[in-house]
Amino acid sequence: MATQQAQLLKSKRFLPYFITQFFGAFNDNIFKNVLLIFVAFAGSSALPMSSNLFINLAAGLFILPFFLFSATAGVLADKYEKSWFIRKVKLFEISIMLLGAVGFITQSYAVLLLLLFLMGTQSAFFGPVKYALLPQQLKSEELLSGNALVETGTFLAILLGTIGAGMIASAENAHYVAAVAVVVFAIAGYLSSRSIPLSPASDPNIKFKWQPYTQTKITLGIVGKDRTIFWSVIAISWFWFLGAVYLTQFPSFTKVHLNGTEAGVSFLLALFSIGIALGSLACDKLSKNRIDIGIVPIGSIGITVFGWLMAQAVPETLPRFHNLTDFVSYDALWPLFAYLLLLGASGGIFIVPLYALLQQRADEKQRAQVIAGLNIYNSLFMVGSAVMGIVVLSVLELNITQLFKLLALLNAIVAIRIFLKVPIFAVRFLVWVLTHTMYRVKHKNLHHIPEHGGALIVCNHVSYMDALLLSAVCPRLIRFVMEEDYANYRPIRRFLQRAGVIPISANRKGSIRRAFTEVEEALQQGHIVCIFPEGRLTPDGEVQEFMRGMDIILRRSPVPVIPMAVKGLWGSYFSRYKGSACKGLPSRFWSKLEVEAGEPVLPSDATTVLLRDKVSKLRGDYR
């Protein structure tokens, strides 16, 4: 486990919260799965309806509160101090579980069905505060690690809860064991919540009215305001769509296509959950402990590739397996097991940076409401997954392996759609690939770049790779001012437009006016804009004189100015080391580079002379 993750698990800022959310997910799955197992084996006279109708109704009743109450929960989570709010939710869970214990002991299945709805309600109220609290308790550089641990804990809780439910349901006096277990786990979650540190209300002045429908419309409007937030929500919901289909179909897939037993179902579930946990933990390593959504497309590619390969890996003929040992030791199934593990790992890599991005980008006063909107979309997509399963398997009469292949193809289509809609995903992916294959990049003092609000970056201009390298190290999306001829180069013009590049031509007054207007609008909207004040690539590796465009920008938009320096690119294929860039064949690979940021300069103090001096000092002798 990464050092930062281990430190978080020892920290009072995180550990009580982690234990609380773990027990919440664990107890949800204990309660749901024990109830469904009891229903499956109960006599028809003990049930208020048929077992099939009961099971489908149970699934619907657990999801329904997310539609009804998520928006309300988001408002309340933003309005009140979060540790207090969590304790109230956990006390509600204890109340539900006490009633649930009575229901298990008396075998009152109609009561237990109602309590499943109340459990869904409790989860709907816990979801927004669960994720909105993290950015308040963790430093920005810890946010990715925290989310990785949360997703790891959640899926392990689902796995252990499902397995634990089977053990409880098969025990002697199972109804009494279940009654005690759900109450004990609820109390454990409440006790851990008492140690969660104070987390001030994000917006204590927000007005709350009990208007579920109206509030839901408002919440979805908040999600839709920011393009990146909206498509991140859609991407996360799509992941839960995929996960719901896989988890729902594993029992039938194991029985029909793999000739396995109930233990084989648990084994596949374990592989999938462990894979997600490993992928979640690997995010820190891949992105070097910071939120880098460049790895999101890598996870998406993995979901498509390994989902398809898993479906392809089902052997044509298999013996009938009577126990788990025979099932696991049958070597023809090992490729399928490996692909399933890698499918889960790809899911972890896909989901964790998106959650962290959502928390970082959302307005602090509306963060819980954004998470509430996410929960609403998640619910819609999970209902959609059930509809798709019915249509594909019952109406179209395809088999489960064909359904899994269809999921892989749909994932590729959805991923491409999202990446085209949100250029930051594509930009980060390209940057991630380039910086991890061509260079070894270090960065210094990037904490000088503000987390929020507009700022102007000025940097030396050594090569055609400068902009990509700055994008690689900066935790926020940068909008670059670029020479119009390059920005309008047909093969990449549309991509650069979607990436927010601002074209400018020094020879056309109309272009200059238009560029300065775009820069002003970007800074006023809170974006980071980067200019290369030298106006061209350096011909000798030294920092050239700065042009005066920076002064005009600051007069129109007085924002902090961040001096930055790119070091180590002089002599590369993309510099003018040989007289012109991209001349001959590349001779340097895996080079060591460095990007350093200086302290922000107030707009009233910023001049071209001062900023050139600061950039030169940052660069030093390292060309």
XYZ file of C-alpha atoms in Angstrom:
623
model
C 0.000 0.000 0.000
C 1.258 3.467 -0.843
C 2.808 5.399 2.030
C 0.213 8.183 1.819
C -2.650 5.689 1.969
C -1.094 3.990 5.003
C -0.711 7.359 6.707
C -4.343 8.232 6.035
C -5.489 4.976 7.608
C -3.613 5.972 10.776
C -4.985 9.501 10.776
C -7.898 10.589 12.962
C -8.944 12.861 10.080
C -9.732 9.793 7.969
C -9.820 6.485 9.885
C -13.106 6.996 11.831
C -14.799 8.155 8.628
C -13.399 5.154 6.727
C -14.652 2.700 9.361
C -18.068 4.391 9.421
C -18.586 4.223 5.668
C -17.251 0.633 5.591
C -19.773 -0.553 8.186
C -22.529 1.320 6.350
C -21.903 -0.517 3.054
C -21.226 -3.798 4.885
C -24.460 -3.701 6.896
C -26.509 -2.709 3.835
C -25.341 -5.857 2.079
C -25.748 -8.069 5.134
C -29.359 -6.932 5.545
C -30.304 -7.094 1.847
C -28.692 -10.444 1.096
C -29.816 -12.194 4.278
C -33.375 -11.069 3.537
C -33.205 -12.294 -0.083
C -31.765 -15.666 0.984
C -34.507 -16.091 3.588
C -37.103 -15.250 0.933
C -35.600 -17.711 -1.546
C -35.935 -20.566 0.960
C -39.175 -19.493 2.660
C -42.394 -21.363 2.030
C -44.944 -19.621 -0.164
C -47.322 -19.375 2.800
C -44.777 -17.287 4.747
C -44.535 -14.630 2.036
C -47.069 -11.921 1.268
C -46.470 -12.508 -2.473
C -44.509 -14.784 -4.817
C -40.773 -14.976 -4.187
C -39.905 -13.605 -7.665
C -42.173 -10.601 -7.191
C -40.801 -10.078 -3.681
C -37.168 -10.063 -4.894
C -37.849 -7.628 -7.748
C -39.913 -5.402 -5.465
C -37.095 -5.450 -2.890
C -34.582 -4.255 -5.487
C -36.915 -1.454 -6.564
C -37.731 -0.356 -3.008
C -34.044 -0.041 -2.136
C -33.314 2.161 -5.154
C -36.498 4.271 -4.964
C -35.306 6.506 -2.056
C -32.335 7.663 -4.136
C -34.810 9.223 -6.566
C -37.011 10.620 -3.822
C -34.569 11.896 -1.222
C -31.076 12.393 -2.723
C -31.700 16.052 -3.548
C -33.030 16.735 -0.040
C -30.051 14.931 1.447
C -27.649 17.064 -0.598
C -29.174 20.323 0.667
C -29.092 19.156 4.305
C -25.493 17.930 3.983
C -24.436 21.370 2.726
C -26.507 23.176 5.385
C -25.324 21.352 8.534
C -22.009 20.423 10.145
C -21.151 17.106 8.521
C -19.941 14.950 11.433
C -23.162 15.822 13.329
C -25.225 14.992 10.251
C -23.482 11.624 9.840
C -24.181 10.709 13.472
C -27.882 11.486 12.998
C -27.981 9.264 9.906
C -26.227 6.439 11.778
C -28.703 6.719 14.671
C -31.468 6.369 12.092
C -29.741 3.206 10.859
C -29.706 1.751 14.385
C -33.451 2.428 14.696
C -34.100 0.677 11.385
C -31.957 -2.300 12.378
C -33.742 -2.677 15.723
C -36.999 -2.939 13.812
C -35.248 -5.238 11.345
C -34.164 -7.499 14.190
C -37.790 -7.834 15.260
C -38.742 -8.547 11.649
C -36.106 -11.296 11.317
C -37.085 -12.943 14.595
C -40.812 -12.846 13.832
C -40.197 -13.578 10.122
C -42.443 -10.663 9.171
C -41.422 -10.319 5.540
C -43.809 -7.470 4.741
C -42.219 -5.444 7.575
C -38.726 -6.341 6.349
C -39.683 -5.141 2.869
C -40.689 -1.778 4.295
C -37.435 -1.633 6.272
C -35.493 -2.240 3.059
C -37.060 0.961 1.746
C -35.952 2.737 4.950
C -32.433 1.321 4.530
C -32.362 2.768 1.043
C -33.518 6.081 2.517
C -30.711 6.004 5.079
C -28.174 5.261 2.321
C -29.591 8.091 0.194
C -29.007 10.552 3.055
C -25.531 9.187 3.806
C -24.243 9.264 0.196
C -23.882 13.042 -0.350
C -22.249 13.769 3.021
C -19.975 10.742 2.602
C -18.186 12.243 -0.388
C -18.657 15.957 0.397
C -16.790 15.550 3.690
C -13.561 14.265 2.121
C -12.309 17.560 0.588
C -12.819 19.259 3.961
C -10.860 16.679 5.945
C -8.088 15.925 3.460
C -5.420 18.064 1.843
C -5.721 18.465 -1.911
C -2.759 16.124 -2.471
C -4.477 13.485 -0.296
C -7.824 13.571 -2.077
C -6.998 10.889 -4.650
C -5.595 8.561 -1.965
C -8.673 9.098 0.192
C -11.045 8.282 -2.667
C -8.992 5.212 -3.573
C -9.356 3.922 -0.024
C -13.079 4.715 0.060
C -13.736 2.789 -3.169
C -11.543 -0.070 -1.932
C -13.435 -0.175 1.345
C -16.821 0.032 -0.365
C -16.250 -2.903 -2.702
C -14.623 -5.027 -0.025
C -17.611 -4.243 2.208
C -19.953 -5.370 -0.589
C -17.929 -8.571 -1.004
C -17.659 -9.358 2.704
C -21.300 -8.400 3.281
C -22.445 -10.781 0.547
C -20.290 -13.640 1.837
C -21.214 -12.866 5.443
C -24.911 -12.937 4.554
C -24.513 -16.460 3.202
C -22.753 -17.584 6.378
C -25.416 -15.990 8.607
C -28.301 -17.450 6.589
C -26.834 -20.968 6.819
C -26.158 -20.797 10.581
C -28.309 -22.481 13.220
C -31.011 -20.130 14.477
C -30.191 -17.950 11.460
C -33.020 -15.500 12.113
C -31.682 -14.705 15.590
C -28.084 -14.483 14.332
C -29.199 -12.071 11.588
C -31.161 -9.961 14.103
C -28.144 -9.570 16.384
C -25.665 -9.026 13.531
C -27.437 -6.122 11.821
C -27.891 -4.262 15.112
C -24.281 -4.816 16.205
C -22.877 -3.609 12.876
C -25.129 -0.534 12.938
C -23.932 0.323 16.465
C -20.301 -0.187 15.378
C -20.827 2.317 12.552
C -22.344 4.858 14.930
C -19.533 4.492 17.491
C -16.880 5.081 14.822
C -18.818 8.131 13.554
C -18.469 9.777 16.981
C -14.724 10.184 16.322
C -15.108 11.938 12.965
C -13.650 15.466 13.347
C -15.818 18.528 12.910
C -16.509 19.512 9.297
C -18.139 22.968 9.114
C -21.307 23.456 7.117
C -20.570 24.385 3.515
C -23.494 26.797 3.284
C -25.343 27.218 6.629
C -27.535 29.955 5.161
C -29.049 27.764 2.492
C -32.847 27.644 2.784
C -34.388 24.206 3.091
C -37.956 23.445 2.094
C -39.527 20.009 1.911
C -40.120 20.004 -1.844
C -38.571 16.759 -3.174
C -39.620 17.211 -6.817
C -38.590 20.883 -7.024
C -35.343 20.235 -5.178
C -34.512 17.343 -7.490
C -34.890 19.650 -10.515
C -32.649 22.232 -8.837
C -30.041 19.604 -7.940
C -29.895 18.216 -11.473
C -29.580 21.796 -12.721
C -26.556 22.331 -10.452
C -24.936 19.199 -11.907
C -25.624 20.351 -15.464
C -24.142 23.842 -14.974
C -20.539 22.683 -15.329
C -19.798 20.633 -18.452
C -16.931 18.728 -16.858
C -18.937 17.911 -13.723
C -21.925 16.753 -15.770
C -19.951 14.383 -17.984
C -17.955 13.123 -14.989
C -21.284 12.263 -13.350
C -22.414 10.468 -16.514
C -19.113 8.528 -16.628
C -19.408 7.456 -12.981
C -23.058 6.453 -13.475
C -22.069 4.450 -16.537
C -19.559 2.557 -14.388
C -22.359 1.675 -11.934
C -24.498 0.614 -14.897
C -21.771 -1.817 -15.956
C -21.176 -3.009 -12.400
C -24.882 -3.628 -11.833
C -25.145 -5.763 -14.979
C -22.073 -7.839 -14.097
C -23.066 -8.370 -10.457
C -26.651 -9.249 -11.405
C -25.619 -11.769 -14.061
C -22.770 -13.507 -12.195
C -25.065 -16.138 -10.568
C -26.666 -17.230 -13.854
C -23.358 -16.874 -15.731
C -21.640 -19.187 -13.249
C -24.445 -21.758 -13.276
C -25.271 -21.822 -17.005
C -21.952 -21.097 -18.737
C -19.340 -22.239 -16.211
C -21.179 -25.184 -14.605
C -20.288 -23.804 -11.179
C -21.999 -23.767 -7.802
C -22.999 -21.000 -5.393
C -19.410 -20.985 -4.131
C -18.274 -20.282 -7.683
C -20.529 -17.206 -7.758
C -18.878 -15.923 -4.582
C -15.454 -16.552 -6.125
C -16.262 -14.483 -9.237
C -17.683 -11.728 -7.063
C -14.515 -11.808 -4.967
C -12.289 -11.546 -8.050
C -14.288 -8.601 -9.385
C -14.301 -6.767 -6.046
C -10.624 -7.423 -5.338
C -9.797 -6.226 -8.845
C -11.628 -2.937 -8.228
C -9.832 -2.570 -4.897
C -6.430 -3.169 -6.526
C -7.214 -0.771 -9.375
C -8.338 1.874 -6.888
C -5.141 1.553 -4.883
C -3.049 1.588 -8.078
C -4.377 5.043 -9.012
C -1.935 6.724 -6.634
C 0.999 4.947 -8.224
C -0.060 5.687 -11.790
C -0.868 9.349 -11.198
C 1.871 10.045 -8.655
C -0.442 10.950 -5.761
C -2.433 13.645 -7.533
C -5.700 13.885 -9.401
C -4.802 13.059 -12.987
C -7.740 12.080 -15.128
C -5.331 11.096 -17.891
C -5.597 7.573 -16.481
C -9.403 7.498 -16.811
C -9.260 6.543 -20.532
C -6.757 3.814 -19.622
C -9.323 2.347 -17.239
C -12.017 2.662 -19.888
C -9.882 0.887 -22.489
C -9.235 -1.871 -19.936
C -12.970 -2.284 -19.255
C -13.642 -2.776 -22.966
C -10.668 -5.060 -23.674
C -10.884 -7.287 -20.598
C -14.698 -7.367 -20.668
C -14.577 -8.686 -24.226
C -11.745 -11.132 -23.493
C -13.552 -12.479 -20.428
C -16.637 -13.247 -22.521
C -14.447 -14.832 -25.201
C -12.569 -16.937 -22.644
C -15.556 -19.146 -21.726
C -14.547 -22.699 -22.739
C -16.881 -24.511 -25.151
C -17.118 -27.598 -22.951
C -16.773 -27.840 -19.188
C -17.373 -30.587 -16.632
C -19.984 -30.142 -13.925
C -18.222 -28.726 -10.843
C -19.475 -29.889 -7.443
C -17.210 -27.833 -5.190
C -15.136 -24.654 -5.190
C -11.775 -26.437 -5.250
C -12.509 -28.190 -8.544
C -13.893 -24.961 -10.012
C -10.883 -22.817 -9.087
C -8.279 -25.445 -9.990
C -9.641 -26.115 -13.491
C -6.886 -24.521 -15.606
C -9.072 -23.853 -18.675
C -10.908 -21.245 -16.585
C -7.773 -19.430 -15.402
C -7.669 -16.965 -18.352
C -11.287 -16.036 -17.613
C -10.446 -15.486 -13.928
C -7.475 -13.307 -14.899
C -9.544 -11.199 -17.298
C -12.236 -10.734 -14.653
C -9.642 -9.549 -12.124
C -8.201 -7.121 -14.691
C -11.715 -5.960 -15.612
C -12.267 -5.033 -11.972
C -8.866 -3.326 -11.754
C -9.699 -1.285 -14.859
C -12.929 -0.234 -13.188
C -11.020 0.980 -10.130
C -8.621 2.992 -12.292
C -11.607 4.464 -14.148
C -13.739 5.457 -11.161
C -11.389 6.871 -8.494
C -10.003 9.916 -10.395
C -13.553 10.812 -11.474
C -14.810 10.913 -7.887
C -11.792 12.991 -6.845
C -12.269 15.378 -9.791
C -15.937 15.784 -8.908
C -15.124 16.715 -5.309
C -12.323 19.073 -6.316
C -14.209 20.869 -9.070
C -17.613 21.247 -7.398
C -18.392 24.553 -5.709
C -17.712 24.100 -1.979
C -21.170 25.441 -1.093
C -22.868 22.955 -3.411
C -20.563 19.947 -3.201
C -23.017 17.687 -1.376
C -25.764 18.656 -3.817
C -23.511 17.659 -6.724
C -22.966 14.260 -5.070
C -26.727 14.024 -4.534
C -27.210 14.631 -8.259
C -24.681 11.894 -8.942
C -26.698 9.486 -6.776
C -29.851 10.300 -8.739
C -28.094 9.577 -12.029
C -26.548 6.419 -10.551
C -30.016 5.167 -9.655
C -31.373 5.935 -13.112
C -28.506 4.085 -14.768
C -28.880 1.085 -12.444
C -32.571 0.845 -13.288
C -31.529 1.103 -16.931
C -29.135 -1.811 -16.424
C -32.017 -3.979 -15.205
C -34.121 -2.984 -18.227
C -31.232 -3.762 -20.552
C -30.783 -7.204 -18.980
C -34.466 -7.978 -19.521
C -34.453 -6.745 -23.130
C -31.222 -8.459 -24.175
C -31.804 -11.791 -22.417
C -35.592 -12.135 -22.643
C -36.713 -10.118 -25.668
C -33.693 -10.474 -27.971
C -32.936 -13.918 -26.467
C -29.173 -13.458 -26.439
C -27.092 -15.363 -23.880
C -25.072 -13.866 -21.035
C -21.690 -14.059 -22.796
C -23.193 -12.131 -25.722
C -24.552 -9.591 -23.207
C -21.035 -9.182 -21.787
C -19.616 -8.612 -25.274
C -22.323 -6.054 -25.951
C -21.366 -4.261 -22.723
C -17.743 -4.097 -23.862
C -18.723 -2.547 -27.185
C -21.145 -0.099 -25.569
C -18.443 0.952 -23.136
C -16.142 1.836 -26.025
C -18.882 3.942 -27.660
C -19.860 5.703 -24.435
C -16.208 6.391 -23.545
C -15.483 7.939 -26.950
C -18.619 10.072 -26.642
C -17.618 11.362 -23.196
C -14.016 12.063 -24.194
C -15.157 14.035 -27.227
C -17.594 16.027 -25.116
C -15.054 16.854 -22.389
C -11.669 17.751 -23.911
C -9.909 17.692 -20.557
C -10.158 13.875 -20.591
C -8.579 13.623 -24.044
C -5.923 16.243 -23.267
C -4.926 14.557 -20.029
C -4.796 11.153 -21.717
C -2.531 12.407 -24.489
C -0.338 14.173 -21.958
C -0.191 11.097 -19.725
C 0.906 8.881 -22.631
C 3.557 11.338 -23.856
C 5.052 12.105 -20.470
C 5.146 8.449 -19.445
C 6.769 7.252 -22.678
C 9.075 10.104 -23.791
C 10.148 11.927 -20.630
C 10.706 11.634 -16.912
C 9.135 14.781 -15.531
C 9.671 16.227 -12.069
C 7.906 19.286 -10.734
C 8.592 21.743 -7.929
C 6.460 24.190 -5.953
C 3.235 23.603 -7.863
C 1.378 24.577 -4.708
C 1.836 28.169 -5.943
C -0.816 27.453 -8.607
C -4.173 28.373 -7.018
C -6.721 25.586 -6.592
C -9.575 27.872 -7.597
C -10.077 31.112 -9.490
C -8.423 32.732 -12.460
C -4.653 33.074 -12.795
C -2.157 33.863 -15.548
C 0.872 31.614 -16.070
C 3.928 33.045 -17.858
C 6.607 30.586 -18.917
C 9.741 30.347 -21.038
C 9.260 28.785 -24.474
C 11.818 26.130 -25.360
C 10.010 23.593 -27.530
C 6.727 22.557 -29.104
C 6.232 20.225 -26.123
C 6.090 23.020 -23.530
C 2.304 23.295 -23.444
C 1.814 19.544 -23.101
C 4.350 19.338 -20.287
C 2.709 22.172 -18.396
C -0.635 20.422 -18.850
C 0.910 17.232 -17.527
C 2.069 18.708 -14.233
C -0.670 21.254 -13.545
C -3.557 19.766 -11.528
C -5.995 22.100 -13.305
C -6.833 22.467 -16.981
C -4.776 25.236 -18.608
C -6.032 27.294 -21.552
C -3.066 28.177 -23.760
C -2.667 31.163 -26.053
C -1.253 29.715 -29.293
C -0.068 31.067 -32.624
C -3.063 31.008 -34.956
C -1.333 29.101 -37.746
C -0.627 26.203 -35.400
C -4.037 26.387 -33.695
C -5.778 26.172 -37.088
C -3.656 23.283 -38.389
C -6.432 21.127 -39.864
C -5.549 17.662 -38.426
C -5.598 18.941 -34.832
C -7.734 22.107 -35.075
C -10.912 20.595 -33.653
C -9.038 18.915 -30.835
C -7.309 22.182 -29.883
C -10.625 24.050 -29.981
C -12.175 21.544 -27.581
C -9.075 21.792 -25.384
C -9.738 25.512 -24.975
C -6.748 26.816 -26.944
C -6.980 30.556 -27.698
C -5.535 31.348 -31.170
C -3.737 34.629 -31.855
C -1.894 36.163 -34.808
C 0.485 39.058 -34.186
C -0.035 40.216 -37.795
C -3.816 40.620 -37.654
C -5.450 43.218 -35.407
C -8.786 41.402 -35.470
C -7.143 38.211 -34.245
C -5.365 40.083 -31.447
C -8.589 41.749 -30.247
C -10.468 38.475 -30.376
C -7.717 36.655 -28.451
C -7.550 39.259 -25.687
C -11.339 39.132 -25.318
C -11.240 35.325 -25.002
C -8.437 35.535 -22.430
C -10.412 38.088 -20.419
C -13.533 35.908 -20.454
C -11.532 32.804 -19.461
C -9.889 34.553 -16.497
C -13.202 36.012 -15.344
C -14.720 32.511 -15.441
C -11.966 31.297 -13.113
C -9.782 29.466 -15.650
C -5.992 29.340 -15.732
C -4.520 30.882 -18.880
C -0.914 30.368 -19.974
C 1.052 32.619 -22.297
C 4.601 32.316 -23.594
C 5.606 36.015 -23.554
C 8.685 35.437 -25.723
C 6.268 34.927 -28.615
C 8.409 32.250 -30.289
C 10.708 29.325 -29.514
C 14.068 30.322 -28.103
C 16.817 30.078 -30.791
C 19.666 29.601 -28.280
C 18.130 28.073 -25.156
C 18.101 31.384 -23.261
C 15.039 33.294 -22.086
C 14.261 35.962 -24.710
C 12.724 39.395 -24.135
C 9.070 39.325 -23.095
C 6.478 40.985 -25.331
C 3.981 43.402 -23.797
C 0.796 41.367 -24.297
C 0.895 40.386 -20.626
C 0.429 44.020 -19.561
C -2.708 44.354 -21.693
C -4.159 41.147 -20.247
C -3.587 42.293 -16.651
C -5.086 45.724 -17.277
C -8.275 44.073 -18.468
C -8.225 41.175 -15.934
C -6.148 41.803 -12.791
C -5.395 38.243 -11.627
C -2.372 36.654 -9.895
C 0.562 35.926 -12.208
C 2.448 32.635 -11.743
C 5.984 32.546 -13.188
C 6.993 29.070 -14.360
C 10.049 27.560 -15.974
C 10.492 24.492 -18.169
C 13.946 22.932 -17.791
C 15.760 20.263 -19.773
C 14.055 20.558 -23.160
C 16.807 22.496 -24.923
C 18.482 19.983 -27.231
C 15.337 17.897 -27.656
C 13.826 17.013 -31.027
C 11.085 19.622 -30.524
C 13.454 22.538 -29.768
C 15.502 24.689 -32.172
C 18.737 23.176 -30.963
C 19.569 22.116 -34.561
C 18.443 25.421 -36.054
C 14.834 24.381 -36.563
C 12.529 22.133 -34.581
C 11.683 18.545 -35.599
C 14.757 18.286 -37.811
C 16.234 14.889 -38.595
C 15.504 11.995 -36.256
C 14.962 12.139 -32.485
C 18.104 11.282 -30.514
C 16.889 11.683 -26.922
C 14.392 9.467 -25.158
C 13.248 9.157 -21.539
C 14.990 12.458 -20.755
C 14.846 14.024 -17.312
C 12.851 17.255 -17.297
C 11.722 19.643 -14.617
C 8.912 22.181 -14.337
C 9.040 24.709 -11.496
C 6.521 27.322 -10.380
C 7.395 30.524 -8.530
C 5.447 32.533 -5.990
C 2.426 34.394 -7.390
C 2.964 38.044 -8.334
C 0.214 40.565 -7.673
C -1.196 42.032 -10.905
C -0.351 45.544 -9.680
C 3.328 44.561 -9.383
C 3.615 42.455 -12.533
C 5.684 43.863 -15.392
C 7.346 42.180 -18.339
C 10.794 42.984 -16.943
C 10.002 41.613 -13.472
C 8.391 38.433 -14.791
C 11.242 37.741 -17.244
C 13.689 38.083 -14.379
C 11.686 35.680 -12.210
C 11.316 33.093 -14.981
C 15.067 33.332 -15.730
C 15.939 32.761 -12.071
C 13.581 29.788 -11.874
C 15.178 28.251 -14.941
C 18.766 28.946 -13.782
C 21.470 27.121 -15.749
C 19.288 24.072 -16.425
C 18.355 24.554 -20.114
